[in-house]
């Protein structure tokens, strides 16, 4: 049995992957403490682990970011908002996270392994605080795109695939310099955050997130990530985590139409978090496909989502609107998924071999969309507010061109050749 601390920033999308790993480690006989936000205590206990709440200065409710971070609401999606998030949402809690982690290790739970999401920077500080062998083994779960700068690919933020040609490496290095310049003030702020823990950042913070832990386990496959020859030896592709079993939800009364559909089923969703404004993608997609010979299923992810869609105008005859419709139940029937590009949702579609049309902005979504198109598994709409015409053209293309479904199926096969939970357990058991 190994003692493990699993740490996650208090966001649903960060906590759930950590809980999936925690549940598997508990099943294998390991003892796990989860250090994360207070609102997740019941979820932690449900997987058989002990919950320890973050201190108040590092805890918040991700459903109410505007309450905790009121200045953020005035910033547009893009570099300004991203810089704010890196400084204040992820950076400022670093020292409090580090103190909570080291206190837990010293006084209550002397774990030999600490597993964290890449944005729980208290764990990054722990990695930098002492040499391996003088602290627990640290493992970072790549729950989103790797941030490491490379001369083989553009940095995150440009939404571009790798450039080609003789000067590609040079142009990538120039983009890297631009990113360092844009985030120079952010770098200084984060250095101060780490300094409060007595830790010095060894270089650019986006590099350090990947290079600092003893093991960086990227939760995807090489076929979905830009190739880089300069990855550190600690970096490893382990494939995506299995889907989290959904809480039981009654299926809508029109579900039989999905099961018996003789025409393509197009599933539309903005995920379970970025769905406050369904006019960004769901409603345009429903309108776009009104005249197409498809069955459109809009999974709004909100109990009041169907009412919002109907309030925006008549629902086309070929559309069915749901609230909490489990994606894993829908995807076996889907011919295309139209989505705003959450990393987990895209991987869930590819796990089922479903090609995608992606329209998202903010956070990592433009980068995820770019990888969907680069991998050949779908189309990138290059905006979070696409026109109905753009959505219709992209869906028609994905349905008509078999190459997209073929690439999605190939990635599905690549997923099946990886076992992320087994790879993580191996690291834990060898620690």
Coordinates of C-alpha atoms in Angstrom, one line a residue:
X1 CA 0.0 0.0 0.0
X2 CA 1.2 3.5 -0.9
X3 CA 0.2 6.7 0.8
X4 CA -0.8 9.2 -1.8
X5 CA -1.9 12.9 -1.7
X6 CA -4.0 13.9 -4.7
X7 CA -4.2 17.7 -5.1
X8 CA -6.5 19.7 -7.4
X9 CA -7.4 23.4 -7.9
X10 CA -11.0 23.9 -6.9
X11 CA -12.5 23.6 -10.4
X12 CA -14.9 20.9 -11.3
X13 CA -12.9 20.2 -14.5
X14 CA -9.7 19.8 -12.5
X15 CA -11.1 17.9 -9.6
X16 CA -13.0 15.2 -11.6
X17 CA -9.9 13.8 -13.4
X18 CA -8.1 13.7 -10.0
X19 CA -11.1 11.8 -8.5
X20 CA -11.1 9.3 -11.3
X21 CA -7.4 8.5 -10.6
X22 CA -8.1 8.5 -6.8
X23 CA -11.0 6.0 -7.2
X24 CA -8.7 3.7 -9.1
X25 CA -5.9 3.9 -6.6
X26 CA -8.3 3.2 -3.7
X27 CA -9.6 0.1 -5.6
X28 CA -5.9 -1.0 -5.9
X29 CA -5.5 -0.8 -2.1
X30 CA -3.7 2.5 -1.8
X31 CA -4.6 5.1 0.8
X32 CA -5.4 8.5 -0.7
X33 CA -6.0 12.0 0.8
X34 CA -7.5 14.5 -1.6
X35 CA -6.5 18.2 -1.0
X36 CA -9.0 20.4 -2.8
X37 CA -11.9 22.8 -2.4
X38 CA -14.4 22.4 0.4
X39 CA -17.4 22.0 -2.0
X40 CA -16.0 18.7 -3.3
X41 CA -15.9 16.9 0.1
X42 CA -18.8 14.6 -0.6
X43 CA -17.4 13.7 -4.0
X44 CA -14.1 12.7 -2.5
X45 CA -15.6 10.6 0.2
X46 CA -17.8 8.9 -2.4
X47 CA -14.6 7.4 -4.1
X48 CA -13.3 6.1 -0.7
X49 CA -10.7 8.8 0.0
X50 CA -10.2 11.3 2.8
X51 CA -10.9 14.9 2.0
X52 CA -8.8 17.8 3.3
X53 CA -10.1 21.2 2.5
X54 CA -7.9 23.9 1.1
X55 CA -7.4 26.9 3.4
X56 CA -9.8 29.8 2.8
X57 CA -7.2 31.9 1.0
X58 CA -6.8 29.1 -1.6
X59 CA -10.4 28.0 -1.8
X60 CA -13.4 29.4 -3.9
X61 CA -16.5 28.2 -5.7
X62 CA -15.8 27.9 -9.4
X63 CA -19.5 28.3 -10.1
X64 CA -19.3 31.9 -8.8
X65 CA -16.0 33.2 -10.2
X66 CA -17.5 36.7 -10.6
X67 CA -18.2 36.8 -6.9
X68 CA -14.6 35.8 -5.9
X69 CA -12.9 37.6 -8.8
X70 CA -15.1 40.6 -9.7
X71 CA -12.4 42.3 -11.9
X72 CA -12.3 39.3 -14.2
X73 CA -15.8 39.9 -15.6
X74 CA -14.7 43.2 -17.2
X75 CA -11.9 41.5 -19.2
X76 CA -12.6 40.0 -22.7
X77 CA -11.6 36.4 -23.4
X78 CA -8.0 36.4 -24.7
X79 CA -4.6 37.4 -23.4
X80 CA -5.9 39.9 -20.8
X81 CA -8.3 37.4 -19.1
X82 CA -5.8 34.6 -19.4
X83 CA -3.1 36.7 -17.7
X84 CA -5.6 37.6 -14.9
X85 CA -6.4 34.0 -14.4
X86 CA -2.8 32.9 -14.3
X87 CA -1.9 35.6 -11.8
X88 CA -4.8 35.6 -9.5
X89 CA -6.9 32.4 -9.8
X90 CA -3.9 30.0 -10.1
X91 CA -0.9 32.1 -9.0
X92 CA -2.0 33.8 -5.8
X93 CA -3.1 30.6 -4.0
X94 CA 0.4 29.0 -4.6
X95 CA 1.9 29.7 -1.2
X96 CA -1.3 28.7 0.7
X97 CA -1.5 25.5 -1.3
X98 CA 2.2 24.8 -0.6
X99 CA 1.8 25.4 3.1
X100 CA -1.3 23.2 3.3
X101 CA 0.5 20.4 1.4
X102 CA 3.7 20.5 3.5
X103 CA 1.7 20.7 6.7
X104 CA -0.3 17.7 5.7
X105 CA 2.8 15.8 4.8
X106 CA 4.6 16.7 8.1
X107 CA 1.8 16.3 10.6
X108 CA -0.9 14.0 9.3
X109 CA -0.2 12.0 6.2
X110 CA 3.4 11.3 5.2
X111 CA 2.7 10.4 1.6
X112 CA 5.4 9.1 -0.7
X113 CA 3.6 10.3 -3.8
X114 CA 1.9 13.6 -4.5
X115 CA -0.4 13.7 -7.6
X116 CA -1.7 17.0 -8.8
X117 CA -3.3 18.8 -11.7
X118 CA -0.8 21.1 -13.5
X119 CA -2.5 24.2 -12.2
X120 CA -2.2 23.3 -8.5
X121 CA 1.0 25.2 -8.2
X122 CA 1.5 24.3 -4.6
X123 CA 2.6 20.9 -5.9
X124 CA 4.9 22.6 -8.5
X125 CA 6.5 24.4 -5.6
X126 CA 6.9 21.1 -3.8
X127 CA 8.7 19.7 -6.8
X128 CA 11.1 22.6 -6.8
X129 CA 11.6 22.7 -3.0
X130 CA 14.1 19.8 -2.8
X131 CA 15.8 17.2 -5.0
X132 CA 14.1 13.9 -5.7
X133 CA 14.7 11.6 -2.8
X134 CA 14.3 14.4 -0.3
X135 CA 10.6 14.9 -0.9
X136 CA 7.7 12.8 -2.2
X137 CA 7.6 11.7 -5.8
X138 CA 5.6 14.3 -7.7
X139 CA 3.2 13.5 -10.6
X140 CA 1.4 16.0 -12.7
X141 CA -1.7 14.9 -14.7
X142 CA -1.9 16.6 -18.1
X143 CA -5.6 17.3 -18.0
X144 CA -5.2 19.9 -20.7
X145 CA -2.7 20.9 -23.3
X146 CA 1.0 20.8 -22.5
X147 CA 2.3 24.4 -22.0
X148 CA 6.0 23.7 -22.7
X149 CA 7.4 26.0 -25.4
X150 CA 9.0 24.3 -28.3
X151 CA 10.7 25.1 -31.5
X152 CA 8.7 22.3 -33.2
X153 CA 5.2 23.8 -32.5
X154 CA 3.6 27.1 -31.9
X155 CA 3.0 28.0 -28.2
X156 CA -0.5 28.0 -26.8
X157 CA -2.3 31.2 -27.5
X158 CA -1.9 31.3 -31.3
X159 CA -4.4 28.6 -32.1
X160 CA -2.2 27.4 -34.9
X161 CA -0.9 24.0 -36.0
X162 CA 2.8 23.4 -36.4
X163 CA 4.2 25.5 -39.2
X164 CA 6.0 23.8 -42.1
X165 CA 8.9 24.8 -44.3
X166 CA 12.6 25.6 -43.9
X167 CA 12.0 28.4 -41.5
X168 CA 9.4 26.8 -39.3
X169 CA 11.6 26.3 -36.3
X170 CA 12.7 29.9 -36.5
X171 CA 9.1 31.2 -36.7
X172 CA 8.2 29.0 -33.7
X173 CA 11.0 30.5 -31.7
X174 CA 9.9 34.0 -32.6
X175 CA 6.4 33.1 -31.4
X176 CA 7.8 31.8 -28.2
X177 CA 9.6 35.1 -27.7
X178 CA 6.3 36.9 -28.2
X179 CA 4.7 34.8 -25.6
X180 CA 7.5 35.5 -23.1
X181 CA 7.1 39.2 -23.8
X182 CA 3.3 39.2 -23.5
X183 CA 3.5 37.3 -20.2
X184 CA 6.5 39.2 -18.8
X185 CA 4.4 40.9 -16.1
X186 CA 2.6 37.6 -15.4
X187 CA 6.0 35.9 -15.0
X188 CA 7.1 38.4 -12.4
X189 CA 3.8 38.0 -10.5
X190 CA 4.1 34.2 -10.5
X191 CA 7.8 34.4 -9.4
X192 CA 6.6 36.4 -6.4
X193 CA 3.9 33.8 -5.7
X194 CA 6.5 31.0 -5.6
X195 CA 8.9 33.2 -3.7
X196 CA 6.4 33.3 -0.8
X197 CA 7.0 29.6 -0.5
X198 CA 10.8 30.1 -0.5
X199 CA 11.0 28.6 -4.0
X200 CA 12.6 30.1 -7.1
X201 CA 11.2 29.4 -10.6
X202 CA 14.0 28.1 -12.8
X203 CA 12.7 29.6 -16.0
X204 CA 9.6 30.6 -17.8
X205 CA 6.5 29.5 -15.8
X206 CA 4.8 27.7 -18.8
X207 CA 7.9 25.5 -19.2
X208 CA 8.2 24.9 -15.5
X209 CA 4.6 23.5 -15.2
X210 CA 5.8 20.6 -17.4
X211 CA 9.4 20.2 -16.4
X212 CA 9.2 20.5 -12.6
X213 CA 7.4 17.3 -11.6
X214 CA 9.2 14.0 -11.6
X215 CA 6.5 12.6 -13.9
X216 CA 4.3 14.5 -16.3
X217 CA 1.6 12.2 -17.6
X218 CA -0.3 13.7 -20.6
X219 CA -3.8 12.4 -20.8
X220 CA -4.0 12.0 -24.5
X221 CA -2.2 10.1 -27.3
X222 CA 0.6 11.3 -29.7
X223 CA -1.9 11.3 -32.6
X224 CA -3.8 14.2 -30.9
X225 CA -0.8 16.3 -29.9
X226 CA 1.7 18.3 -31.9
X227 CA 5.0 16.3 -32.2
X228 CA 8.0 17.8 -30.4
X229 CA 11.5 16.5 -30.3
X230 CA 12.4 18.5 -27.2
X231 CA 10.1 17.0 -24.6
X232 CA 11.7 16.2 -21.3
X233 CA 12.3 12.5 -20.4
X234 CA 9.7 12.9 -17.6
X235 CA 7.0 13.6 -20.2
X236 CA 4.9 10.6 -21.2
X237 CA 1.7 10.1 -23.2
X238 CA -0.6 7.7 -21.2
X239 CA -3.9 8.1 -23.1
X240 CA -7.2 9.7 -21.8
X241 CA -8.8 8.7 -18.5
X242 CA -12.0 6.7 -18.8
X243 CA -15.2 8.6 -18.6
X244 CA -16.6 9.4 -15.2
X245 CA -19.8 7.4 -14.7
X246 CA -22.6 9.9 -14.9
X247 CA -25.1 10.3 -12.0
X248 CA -28.3 8.5 -13.0
X249 CA -30.5 10.8 -15.0
X250 CA -33.9 10.1 -16.6
X251 CA -33.6 9.9 -20.4
X252 CA -35.9 12.4 -22.2
X253 CA -39.2 11.2 -23.6
X254 CA -37.9 11.5 -27.2
X255 CA -34.9 9.1 -26.6
X256 CA -36.4 6.4 -28.7
X257 CA -36.1 8.7 -31.7
X258 CA -32.3 8.7 -31.1
X259 CA -32.1 4.9 -30.8
X260 CA -34.1 4.3 -34.0
X261 CA -32.8 7.2 -36.1
X262 CA -32.2 6.3 -39.8
X263 CA -30.6 9.7 -40.5
X264 CA -27.4 11.1 -39.1
X265 CA -27.6 12.2 -35.5
X266 CA -25.8 15.5 -34.8
X267 CA -25.2 16.2 -31.1
X268 CA -24.6 19.8 -30.0
X269 CA -23.3 20.8 -26.6
X270 CA -21.4 23.6 -24.8
X271 CA -20.4 21.2 -22.1
X272 CA -21.2 21.3 -18.4
X273 CA -19.5 24.5 -17.5
X274 CA -19.3 27.1 -20.3
X275 CA -23.0 26.9 -21.0
X276 CA -24.4 30.1 -19.4
X277 CA -25.0 31.6 -22.9
X278 CA -26.4 29.0 -25.2
X279 CA -26.6 31.6 -27.9
X280 CA -22.9 31.2 -28.5
X281 CA -23.0 27.8 -30.1
X282 CA -26.1 25.7 -29.3
X283 CA -28.8 27.9 -30.7
X284 CA -26.8 28.8 -33.9
X285 CA -26.2 25.1 -34.5
X286 CA -29.9 24.2 -34.0
X287 CA -30.9 27.0 -36.5
X288 CA -28.1 26.1 -38.9
X289 CA -29.3 22.5 -39.3
X290 CA -33.0 23.2 -39.5
X291 CA -33.2 22.3 -43.2
X292 CA -30.8 19.4 -43.1
X293 CA -31.7 15.7 -43.2
X294 CA -30.3 15.0 -39.8
X295 CA -31.7 14.6 -36.2
X296 CA -30.2 17.4 -34.1
X297 CA -29.9 16.6 -30.3
X298 CA -28.9 19.6 -28.2
X299 CA -27.6 18.7 -24.8
X300 CA -27.7 22.0 -23.0
X301 CA -26.2 20.8 -19.7
X302 CA -28.7 22.8 -17.7
X303 CA -32.1 22.1 -16.3
X304 CA -33.4 25.4 -17.7
X305 CA -31.4 25.1 -20.9
X306 CA -34.4 23.9 -23.1
X307 CA -36.4 26.9 -21.9
X308 CA -33.6 29.3 -23.0
X309 CA -33.4 27.7 -26.4
X310 CA -37.2 27.9 -26.9
X311 CA -37.3 31.5 -25.8
X312 CA -34.9 32.4 -28.6
X313 CA -37.4 31.3 -31.3
X314 CA -39.3 28.3 -32.6
X315 CA -37.4 25.0 -32.4
X316 CA -37.0 23.3 -35.8
X317 CA -38.9 20.1 -36.4
X318 CA -35.7 18.0 -36.6
X319 CA -34.3 19.2 -33.3
X320 CA -34.7 17.7 -29.8
X321 CA -33.6 19.8 -26.8
X322 CA -32.5 18.3 -23.5
X323 CA -31.1 19.5 -20.2
X324 CA -28.8 17.0 -18.6
X325 CA -28.5 14.4 -21.3
X326 CA -25.5 12.1 -20.6
X327 CA -22.9 12.4 -23.4
X328 CA -21.7 8.9 -23.0
X329 CA -25.3 7.7 -23.8
X330 CA -25.6 10.0 -26.8
X331 CA -22.2 9.4 -28.5
X332 CA -22.8 5.8 -29.6
X333 CA -25.5 7.1 -31.9
X334 CA -23.8 10.3 -33.0
X335 CA -22.4 11.0 -36.5
X336 CA -21.0 14.3 -35.5
X337 CA -20.4 16.2 -32.3
X338 CA -20.7 20.0 -32.4
X339 CA -18.9 21.4 -29.3
X340 CA -17.1 24.4 -27.9
X341 CA -14.0 22.3 -27.4
X342 CA -13.5 21.3 -23.8
X343 CA -10.5 18.9 -23.6
X344 CA -12.4 16.2 -21.8
X345 CA -15.5 16.3 -24.1
X346 CA -13.4 16.2 -27.2
X347 CA -11.6 13.1 -26.0
X348 CA -14.9 11.5 -25.0
X349 CA -16.1 12.0 -28.6
X350 CA -12.9 10.5 -30.0
X351 CA -13.2 7.6 -27.6
X352 CA -16.4 6.7 -29.5
X353 CA -14.8 7.4 -32.9
X354 CA -17.1 10.5 -33.4
X355 CA -15.7 13.3 -35.6
X356 CA -16.2 16.9 -34.5
X357 CA -17.0 20.4 -35.4
X358 CA -15.5 22.8 -32.8
X359 CA -16.3 26.4 -32.1
X360 CA -14.9 27.7 -28.8
X361 CA -13.0 30.6 -27.3
X362 CA -11.4 31.3 -23.9
X363 CA -9.3 29.0 -21.8
X364 CA -7.7 26.2 -23.9
X365 CA -10.6 25.8 -26.4
X366 CA -9.1 27.5 -29.5
X367 CA -6.0 25.2 -29.0
X368 CA -8.1 22.1 -28.7
X369 CA -10.1 23.1 -31.8
X370 CA -6.8 23.6 -33.7
X371 CA -5.7 20.1 -32.8
X372 CA -9.0 18.6 -33.9
X373 CA -8.5 20.0 -37.3
X374 CA -4.7 19.2 -37.4
X375 CA -5.4 15.6 -36.4
X376 CA -7.9 15.3 -39.2
X377 CA -10.8 14.3 -36.8
X378 CA -13.0 17.3 -37.6
X379 CA -13.3 21.0 -38.4
X380 CA -12.3 24.1 -36.4
X381 CA -14.8 27.0 -36.7
X382 CA -12.1 29.4 -35.3
X383 CA -14.6 31.4 -33.2
X384 CA -16.7 30.9 -30.1
X385 CA -19.7 32.6 -31.8
X386 CA -20.0 31.0 -35.2
X387 CA -22.6 31.9 -37.7
X388 CA -25.3 29.4 -38.5
X389 CA -23.9 29.2 -42.1
X390 CA -20.4 28.3 -40.8
X391 CA -21.8 25.6 -38.6
X392 CA -23.9 24.2 -41.4
X393 CA -21.0 24.1 -43.9
X394 CA -18.7 22.4 -41.4
X395 CA -21.3 19.7 -40.4
X396 CA -22.0 19.1 -44.1
X397 CA -18.3 18.7 -44.8
X398 CA -17.7 16.3 -41.9
X399 CA -20.7 14.2 -42.9
X400 CA -19.7 14.1 -46.5
X401 CA -16.0 13.5 -46.3
X402 CA -15.2 10.0 -44.9
X403 CA -11.7 11.1 -43.9
X404 CA -12.9 12.8 -40.7
X405 CA -14.7 9.7 -39.4
X406 CA -11.7 7.5 -40.5
X407 CA -9.3 9.7 -38.5
X408 CA -11.6 9.7 -35.5
X409 CA -11.7 5.9 -35.6
X410 CA -7.9 5.8 -35.9
X411 CA -7.6 7.9 -32.8
X412 CA -10.2 5.7 -31.0
X413 CA -8.0 2.8 -31.8
X414 CA -4.9 4.7 -30.4
X415 CA -6.8 5.4 -27.2
X416 CA -7.6 1.7 -26.8
X417 CA -3.9 0.9 -26.9
X418 CA -3.3 3.0 -23.8
X419 CA -4.4 2.5 -20.2
X420 CA -4.0 5.7 -18.3
X421 CA -5.0 4.4 -14.9
X422 CA -2.6 1.5 -15.2
X423 CA 0.2 3.8 -16.1
X424 CA -0.5 6.1 -13.2
X425 CA -0.8 3.2 -10.8
X426 CA 2.6 1.9 -12.1
X427 CA 4.3 5.2 -11.2
X428 CA 2.7 5.2 -7.7
X429 CA 3.6 1.6 -7.0
X430 CA 7.2 2.1 -8.1
X431 CA 7.7 5.2 -6.0

